Structures are given as structure tokens and as C-alpha cells.
Amino acid sequence: MIEVSNLTKYYGDIKALSDVSFNVNDGEVVGLLGPNGAGKSTTIKILTGYLQPDDGVVKIDNLDVLTHTREIQTRIGYLPENAPLYPELTVQTYLRMIADLREIPREAQQARLSEAIYATGLADRLTQPIAQLSKGFRQRVGLAQAILHQPKLLILDEPTIGLDPTQIVEIRHLIQRLARNSTILFSSHILSEVEAVCDRVIIIMNGELKADAKLDELSTSSDAILILQEETAGVNQALQALSGVSAIEPLRSTDGHPGYRVTAQSDVDLCPSIYDLARRSDWPVRELRRDVRTLESVFNQLATAE
Ligand code: ADP
Ligand code: MG
């Protein structure tokens, strides 16, 4: 659905994006995760045709965004980082105006408006001028305009920024509901948010793509953890000799037992061969498992490596 190839973008001398490539498949919910200034909004503006890259190509539904800008903009739902709302208009008037702009046929407008208003919980704010709304409600108006024409693809730039915890949970549920019928790419600098909603996460830092993986792939490392009942001679050497092993690091379990972290040369699960070796060698195995990392630890590892 989205194909991003080798995007590079400069603002004057600042390199905001450097050779960024990724895809988003039909039906996926993908989180674009990165700290402030990472290049998320820049990426999203290029994807939606509101900013031109210095290099690289974006295709949406196989159409080049640079040459089919209008067409693509009508197909997608986009929540920009600063939604251009009209402060003097009431919520209702604003959404009607958007419905006209999107050329939603008059006879379909009422139903679409009701759905969007219901989905974003705006029913009791319809006659209020946008200027009087809290940040959270303005964000909902932004979301309502993004989903009004029932786009198959939603691109949301930090949809929960500035919201309080209750509102964040509500928006999260809304994204989950919308995900049943749409492909969604949304950016965030909040790990837990991405973790809660996404199938896949793309991490960018300093304008560079650092990771692109399903959540469970990211959180499963290729390290195996072997914990023994007590110190056992020859274990280290035997593990070294095991095929596919690249490094071994001694460790202690939280309850004080000796063990090893065994790192694989490639992304293979070493546990079956370690299990086999341990059984043959009669080691007093207490625990053998693949290491599970949290998204937070992955993110922090990447951030410290920067
Ligand atoms: P994010 O959305 O991840 O916070 P941005 O894409 O907004 O990051 O910004 C990426 C980098 O580009 C930052 O260093 C930011 O300061 C810079 N930048 C963004 N917009 C502009 C602009 N209009 N002019 C100059 N620099 C910009
Ligand atoms: Mg941003």
C-alpha cells in the first residue's frame, strides 16, 4: 500500500532524512516511532505529498506521490502534526466544509458525518467554535476530518500528542476500531502507545531508519539464556564449540544461579541445539529460553548507540 524508497530530505544544511526506505502492507497498523526531531513529521509530509523529498520515491497504491499528488491526497486520511483547523468555525460547520471539499455526495454526507462524529466522541461539541475546544477535542476534530471520507489508508502524525491519559486511551481504542477497515501508519514518540496498537514498528532516529520489524520479532532477540543449577565444568567450552554461536557471556539469574547468555551468529534459535547438548552432557539445567526484550530496551539500546 505504501512503498517508500530511499528518502532523503534536507532543510538547508540540516539533513532531516537520510536514505529511508520501508513498506506498509494492506491492512497493517504500523507505528513510526522516534524521539522528537527524528524525522517523523518530515517523513509523513513527504508521504502525503505536502513536502518534496530531495531524493527518493514514495508510491501509494502504486502511484507516485510526486506525480499523482491530488489523487493520493483524496484517497488517504491525514492528520497533520498541527491540524489546520479553522478556529472561528463550529465543529459542525468545519466538518461539513471538509465533506464538501472531499466531494462527498450530499446524500451520503449526513451518514459520514454521524459516523465520524460518533467515532471521535464529538457529539456534544458540534455547535462549539473550534477555538473554544481543548487540545484533546481539537485533536478529535482533526481525526474526524481524517476519517470522514472513509479512507482505506490513514496517516496520523502523533495523534495523541497533548492529550491527557484518558483521552490517549480513547484515541488508542479509536485507532484499534479504525484498523478493522483501514491501513494505518501513525507516528509517536511514546513506546507504550506503539506497543499497544501496532503490528509493526519502524524506528527512526536522527533521520535514519534504525529498525523495521514486527513487535514480537523486535522483542525476541537471538540470544539464548541458559541457567544451571550449580557451577558445572566444561559448559563454556562446549557452548563455544556449538555451531552458530558467536559469543558467550556468563551471568547470574535473579535468584543467584550461574548461567550464560549465548549469542547466535545469525537470527537463529539456539535453544534446540543447546538443549540437545545439555542433555547429552548431563548438565544440571534449571532454565533454557530465548531472551525476550521489551520494546523499551530495544529503543534504549538504539538510542545509546546513537
Ligand atoms: P519529528 O516529527 O520526528 O519530531 P521532524 O521531521 O519534525 O521530526 O524534524 C526532523 C528534523 O528536521 C529536526 O532536526 C527538525 O529541527 C528539522 N526541521 C523540521 N522542519 C524543519 C523546517 N521547516 N526547517 C528547518 N528544519 C526543520
Ligand atoms: Mg513531528
Short mmCIF file of C-alpha atoms and ligand atoms in Angstrom, two decimals:
data_model
loop_
_atom_site.label_atom_id
_atom_site.label_comp_id
_atom_site.label_asym_id
_atom_site.label_seq_id
_atom_site.Cartn_x
_atom_site.Cartn_y
_atom_site.Cartn_z
CA MET A 1 0.00 0.00 0.00
CA ILE A 2 2.86 2.39 0.83
CA GLU A 3 6.29 1.96 -0.71
CA VAL A 4 8.94 4.35 0.50
CA SER A 5 12.30 4.14 -1.26
CA ASN A 6 15.49 5.94 -0.30
CA LEU A 7 14.03 9.17 1.02
CA THR A 8 16.48 11.93 1.72
CA LYS A 9 15.47 15.41 2.81
CA TYR A 10 17.47 18.48 3.72
CA TYR A 11 16.23 21.68 5.34
CA GLY A 12 19.08 23.95 4.27
CA ASP A 13 22.11 22.28 5.77
CA ILE A 14 20.14 20.09 8.16
CA LYS A 15 19.76 16.54 6.91
CA ALA A 16 16.34 15.59 8.25
CA LEU A 17 16.09 12.24 6.45
CA SER A 18 18.81 10.00 5.17
CA ASP A 19 18.04 7.19 2.75
CA VAL A 20 14.88 5.99 4.50
CA SER A 21 13.04 3.03 2.95
CA PHE A 22 10.11 0.97 4.20
CA ASN A 23 6.81 -0.51 3.12
CA VAL A 24 3.40 -0.65 4.69
CA ASN A 25 1.19 -3.53 3.60
CA ASP A 26 -2.53 -3.59 3.16
CA GLY A 27 -4.34 -3.89 6.49
CA GLU A 28 -1.34 -3.27 8.70
CA VAL A 29 -1.13 -0.89 11.63
CA VAL A 30 2.39 0.45 11.62
CA GLY A 31 3.95 2.75 14.20
CA LEU A 32 6.59 5.22 13.14
CA LEU A 33 8.50 5.61 16.36
CA GLY A 34 11.27 8.04 17.19
CA PRO A 35 12.26 10.78 19.59
CA ASN A 36 11.45 14.41 18.88
CA GLY A 37 13.37 15.69 15.88
CA ALA A 38 13.90 12.18 14.48
CA GLY A 39 12.23 13.00 11.17
CA LYS A 40 8.76 11.52 11.68
CA SER A 41 6.78 14.56 10.56
CA THR A 42 9.14 15.11 7.64
CA THR A 43 8.56 11.51 6.51
CA ILE A 44 4.81 11.85 6.87
CA LYS A 45 4.68 15.16 4.99
CA ILE A 46 6.56 13.59 2.11
CA LEU A 47 4.29 10.53 2.16
CA THR A 48 1.22 12.69 1.95
CA GLY A 49 2.61 14.90 -0.80
CA TYR A 50 2.89 18.07 1.29
CA LEU A 51 6.67 18.17 1.10
CA GLN A 52 9.02 17.13 -1.69
CA PRO A 53 11.99 14.93 -0.91
CA ASP A 54 15.45 15.81 -2.22
CA ASP A 55 15.80 12.21 -3.22
CA GLY A 56 13.74 9.05 -3.15
CA VAL A 57 10.30 7.89 -4.23
CA VAL A 58 7.02 7.32 -2.43
CA LYS A 59 4.32 5.20 -4.01
CA ILE A 60 0.86 4.79 -2.56
CA ASP A 61 -1.40 2.27 -4.25
CA ASN A 62 1.34 2.05 -6.90
CA LEU A 63 1.00 5.74 -7.72
CA ASP A 64 3.96 8.08 -7.37
CA VAL A 65 3.08 10.76 -4.83
CA LEU A 66 5.04 13.40 -6.76
CA THR A 67 3.08 12.93 -9.97
CA HIS A 68 -0.33 11.94 -8.51
CA THR A 69 -0.37 14.25 -5.51
CA ARG A 70 -4.01 15.35 -5.64
CA GLU A 71 -5.32 11.90 -6.37
CA ILE A 72 -3.43 10.40 -3.45
CA GLN A 73 -4.41 13.20 -1.10
CA THR A 74 -8.09 12.49 -1.78
CA ARG A 75 -7.61 8.79 -1.11
CA ILE A 76 -5.88 9.00 2.23
CA GLY A 77 -6.93 10.35 5.58
CA TYR A 78 -4.25 12.56 7.04
CA LEU A 79 -3.91 14.05 10.48
CA PRO A 80 -1.07 16.58 10.25
CA GLU A 81 1.08 17.45 13.27
CA ASN A 82 -0.69 20.81 13.51
CA ALA A 83 -4.11 20.17 12.08
CA PRO A 84 -5.13 23.28 10.12
CA LEU A 85 -8.44 23.83 11.82
CA TYR A 86 -10.48 26.97 11.37
CA PRO A 87 -10.82 28.38 14.88
CA GLU A 88 -13.87 30.55 14.18
CA LEU A 89 -15.95 27.72 12.71
CA THR A 90 -18.04 25.41 14.82
CA VAL A 91 -17.16 21.73 14.77
CA GLN A 92 -20.24 21.01 12.70
CA THR A 93 -19.62 23.73 10.11
CA TYR A 94 -15.99 22.75 9.80
CA LEU A 95 -16.74 19.08 9.22
CA ARG A 96 -19.47 19.98 6.68
CA MET A 97 -16.94 22.13 4.87
CA ILE A 98 -14.45 19.26 4.79
CA ALA A 99 -17.18 16.93 3.50
CA ASP A 100 -17.81 19.38 0.64
CA LEU A 101 -14.11 19.76 -0.05
CA ARG A 102 -13.75 15.99 -0.19
CA GLU A 103 -16.67 15.95 -2.60
CA ILE A 104 -18.66 13.51 -0.53
CA PRO A 105 -22.05 13.40 -2.26
CA ARG A 106 -24.69 15.41 -0.38
CA GLU A 107 -26.91 12.39 0.18
CA ALA A 108 -24.05 10.49 1.82
CA GLN A 109 -22.78 13.39 3.91
CA GLN A 110 -25.10 13.05 6.90
CA ALA A 111 -24.23 9.40 7.41
CA ARG A 112 -20.49 10.01 7.05
CA LEU A 113 -20.61 12.96 9.41
CA SER A 114 -22.54 10.99 12.01
CA GLU A 115 -20.08 8.11 11.84
CA ALA A 116 -17.04 10.34 12.17
CA ILE A 117 -18.62 12.34 14.98
CA TYR A 118 -19.66 9.22 16.82
CA ALA A 119 -16.26 7.55 16.35
CA THR A 120 -14.39 10.54 17.74
CA GLY A 121 -16.84 11.33 20.55
CA LEU A 122 -17.65 14.82 19.34
CA ALA A 123 -21.43 14.65 19.52
CA ASP A 124 -21.85 17.20 22.30
CA ARG A 125 -19.35 19.70 20.87
CA LEU A 126 -20.88 20.21 17.45
CA THR A 127 -22.05 23.78 17.95
CA GLN A 128 -18.93 24.95 19.74
CA PRO A 129 -16.37 27.07 17.87
CA ILE A 130 -13.13 25.15 17.40
CA ALA A 131 -11.24 27.99 19.12
CA GLN A 132 -13.01 27.13 22.39
CA LEU A 133 -12.09 23.46 22.34
CA SER A 134 -9.39 21.91 24.49
CA LYS A 135 -6.34 20.45 22.75
CA GLY A 136 -7.80 16.97 23.14
CA PHE A 137 -11.05 17.87 21.44
CA ARG A 138 -9.24 19.71 18.67
CA GLN A 139 -7.24 16.57 18.08
CA ARG A 140 -10.50 14.65 17.78
CA VAL A 141 -11.78 17.14 15.24
CA GLY A 142 -8.56 16.56 13.31
CA LEU A 143 -9.19 12.83 13.46
CA ALA A 144 -12.83 13.24 12.45
CA GLN A 145 -11.82 15.13 9.29
CA ALA A 146 -9.22 12.45 8.52
CA ILE A 147 -11.77 9.62 8.59
CA LEU A 148 -14.73 11.45 7.08
CA HIS A 149 -14.36 10.05 3.58
CA GLN A 150 -13.67 6.53 4.89
CA PRO A 151 -10.16 6.30 3.51
CA LYS A 152 -8.50 2.91 3.20
CA LEU A 153 -5.26 4.48 4.37
CA LEU A 154 -4.88 6.67 7.43
CA ILE A 155 -1.69 8.57 8.12
CA LEU A 156 -1.67 10.16 11.56
CA ASP A 157 1.11 12.35 12.87
CA GLU A 158 1.31 11.96 16.66
CA PRO A 159 -2.45 11.52 17.13
CA THR A 160 -2.23 11.55 20.91
CA ILE A 161 0.17 14.41 21.43
CA GLY A 162 -1.08 16.87 24.02
CA LEU A 163 -3.84 14.58 25.25
CA ASP A 164 -4.38 13.53 28.83
CA PRO A 165 -4.14 9.84 29.79
CA THR A 166 -7.88 9.19 29.49
CA GLN A 167 -8.02 10.79 26.07
CA ILE A 168 -4.95 8.83 24.99
CA VAL A 169 -6.70 5.59 25.85
CA GLU A 170 -9.79 6.71 23.93
CA ILE A 171 -7.80 7.64 20.83
CA ARG A 172 -5.97 4.35 21.07
CA HIS A 173 -9.28 2.48 21.08
CA LEU A 174 -10.42 4.58 18.16
CA ILE A 175 -7.30 3.63 16.20
CA GLN A 176 -7.94 -0.01 17.01
CA ARG A 177 -11.51 0.28 15.73
CA LEU A 178 -10.42 2.08 12.58
CA ALA A 179 -7.79 -0.59 11.99
CA ARG A 180 -10.51 -3.11 11.23
CA ASN A 181 -11.20 -1.41 7.92
CA SER A 182 -8.12 0.68 7.20
CA THR A 183 -4.39 0.50 6.88
CA ILE A 184 -2.85 2.86 9.41
CA LEU A 185 0.54 4.49 9.72
CA PHE A 186 0.91 6.69 12.76
CA SER A 187 3.85 8.37 14.37
CA SER A 188 4.62 8.59 18.03
CA HIS A 189 7.46 9.22 20.39
CA ILE A 190 5.74 7.11 23.04
CA LEU A 191 6.78 3.48 23.21
CA SER A 192 3.82 2.10 25.09
CA GLU A 193 1.46 3.58 22.57
CA VAL A 194 3.11 1.88 19.66
CA GLU A 195 3.31 -1.32 21.63
CA ALA A 196 -0.39 -1.24 22.42
CA VAL A 197 -1.71 -0.62 18.93
CA CYS A 198 0.77 -1.70 16.25
CA ASP A 199 1.55 -4.87 14.37
CA ARG A 200 4.84 -3.49 13.26
CA VAL A 201 7.14 -0.74 14.28
CA ILE A 202 9.54 1.37 12.26
CA ILE A 203 12.07 3.20 14.40
CA ILE A 204 13.80 6.30 13.12
CA MET A 205 16.42 8.34 14.89
CA ASN A 206 18.37 11.27 13.53
CA GLY A 207 16.72 10.84 10.16
CA GLU A 208 17.87 7.26 9.78
CA LEU A 209 15.85 4.08 9.82
CA LYS A 210 17.04 2.02 12.78
CA ALA A 211 14.59 -0.85 12.90
CA ASP A 212 11.66 -2.22 10.96
CA ALA A 213 10.12 -5.30 12.46
CA LYS A 214 7.03 -6.93 13.83
CA LEU A 215 6.77 -6.28 17.54
CA ASP A 216 7.34 -9.89 18.50
CA GLU A 217 10.40 -10.09 16.24
CA LEU A 218 11.88 -6.98 17.81
CA SER A 219 11.32 -8.20 21.31
CA THR A 220 12.71 -11.69 20.69
CA SER A 221 16.46 -11.49 20.45
CA SER A 222 18.52 -14.32 19.02
CA ASP A 223 20.23 -14.77 22.38
CA ALA A 224 19.57 -17.90 24.39
CA ILE A 225 19.69 -17.83 28.17
CA LEU A 226 20.90 -20.98 29.91
CA ILE A 227 20.68 -21.16 33.69
CA LEU A 228 22.27 -24.06 35.57
CA GLN A 229 21.52 -25.47 38.99
CA GLU A 230 25.18 -25.06 40.01
CA GLU A 231 28.60 -24.29 38.51
CA THR A 232 29.45 -27.05 36.03
CA ALA A 233 32.82 -27.68 34.44
CA GLY A 234 33.23 -27.53 30.69
CA VAL A 235 29.97 -25.75 29.85
CA ASN A 236 31.59 -22.61 28.47
CA GLN A 237 33.92 -24.55 26.15
CA ALA A 238 31.17 -26.86 24.98
CA LEU A 239 28.91 -23.89 24.15
CA GLN A 240 31.79 -22.17 22.30
CA ALA A 241 32.15 -25.25 20.13
CA LEU A 242 28.47 -25.31 19.23
CA SER A 243 27.81 -24.38 15.64
CA GLY A 244 26.15 -21.00 15.09
CA VAL A 245 27.36 -19.48 18.38
CA SER A 246 29.12 -16.13 18.17
CA ALA A 247 29.54 -15.08 21.81
CA ILE A 248 29.06 -16.34 25.34
CA GLU A 249 28.66 -14.16 28.36
CA PRO A 250 28.41 -15.53 31.90
CA LEU A 251 25.54 -14.26 34.02
CA ARG A 252 23.68 -14.87 37.25
CA SER A 253 19.98 -15.49 37.45
CA THR A 254 17.97 -13.21 39.73
CA ASP A 255 17.91 -15.99 42.32
CA GLY A 256 21.67 -16.44 42.17
CA HIS A 257 22.21 -19.42 39.89
CA PRO A 258 25.05 -19.42 37.37
CA GLY A 259 24.25 -19.18 33.69
CA TYR A 260 25.21 -17.96 30.26
CA ARG A 261 23.89 -15.66 27.61
CA VAL A 262 24.61 -17.34 24.27
CA THR A 263 24.50 -15.09 21.22
CA ALA A 264 23.91 -16.56 17.78
CA GLN A 265 25.81 -15.63 14.63
CA SER A 266 22.58 -15.03 12.78
CA ASP A 267 18.93 -14.82 13.67
CA VAL A 268 18.55 -18.49 14.61
CA ASP A 269 17.09 -20.00 17.72
CA LEU A 270 19.96 -21.73 19.52
CA CYS A 271 17.75 -23.30 22.17
CA PRO A 272 17.16 -26.66 20.42
CA SER A 273 20.87 -27.35 19.94
CA ILE A 274 21.74 -26.14 23.44
CA TYR A 275 19.03 -28.36 24.84
CA ASP A 276 20.43 -31.30 22.93
CA LEU A 277 23.98 -30.58 24.08
CA ALA A 278 22.89 -30.14 27.69
CA ARG A 279 21.07 -33.45 27.69
CA ARG A 280 23.97 -35.33 26.16
CA SER A 281 26.41 -33.74 28.60
CA ASP A 282 24.10 -34.24 31.55
CA TRP A 283 24.24 -30.61 32.71
CA PRO A 284 22.03 -29.65 35.65
CA VAL A 285 19.79 -27.35 33.61
CA ARG A 286 17.47 -25.11 35.56
CA GLU A 287 16.23 -22.95 32.74
CA LEU A 288 16.70 -22.58 28.99
CA ARG A 289 14.93 -19.89 26.99
CA ARG A 290 15.21 -17.32 24.26
CA ASP A 291 15.84 -13.88 25.62
CA VAL A 292 12.84 -11.58 25.44
CA ARG A 293 13.48 -7.86 25.30
CA THR A 294 10.92 -5.17 25.75
CA LEU A 295 10.42 -2.60 23.04
CA GLU A 296 11.73 -0.15 25.60
CA SER A 297 15.05 -1.93 25.92
CA VAL A 298 15.38 -2.18 22.12
CA PHE A 299 14.64 1.51 21.81
CA ASN A 300 17.07 2.44 24.58
CA GLN A 301 19.78 0.27 23.06
CA LEU A 302 19.33 2.06 19.74
CA ALA A 303 19.29 5.44 21.44
CA THR A 304 22.51 4.78 23.37
CA ALA A 305 24.19 3.52 20.22
CA GLU A 306 23.45 6.90 18.59
P1 ADP B 1 9.82 14.68 14.36
O1 ADP B 1 8.49 14.82 13.73
O2 ADP B 1 10.31 13.27 14.47
O3 ADP B 1 9.89 15.37 15.69
P2 ADP B 1 10.72 16.43 12.22
O4 ADP B 1 10.51 15.68 10.96
O5 ADP B 1 9.72 17.47 12.56
O6 ADP B 1 10.92 15.40 13.42
O7 ADP B 1 12.14 17.13 12.19
C1 ADP B 1 13.32 16.47 11.76
C2 ADP B 1 14.49 17.44 11.81
O8 ADP B 1 14.31 18.45 10.83
C3 ADP B 1 14.66 18.18 13.11
O9 ADP B 1 16.04 18.36 13.33
C4 ADP B 1 13.96 19.50 12.89
O10 ADP B 1 14.51 20.51 13.70
C5 ADP B 1 14.26 19.73 11.42
N1 ADP B 1 13.18 20.51 10.75
C6 ADP B 1 11.90 20.14 10.65
N2 ADP B 1 11.17 21.04 9.93
C7 ADP B 1 12.05 21.99 9.58
C8 ADP B 1 11.95 23.21 8.82
N3 ADP B 1 10.79 23.59 8.28
N4 ADP B 1 13.06 23.96 8.67
C9 ADP B 1 14.24 23.57 9.20
N5 ADP B 1 14.41 22.44 9.91
C10 ADP B 1 13.34 21.66 10.11
MG MG B 2 6.74 15.60 14.47
#
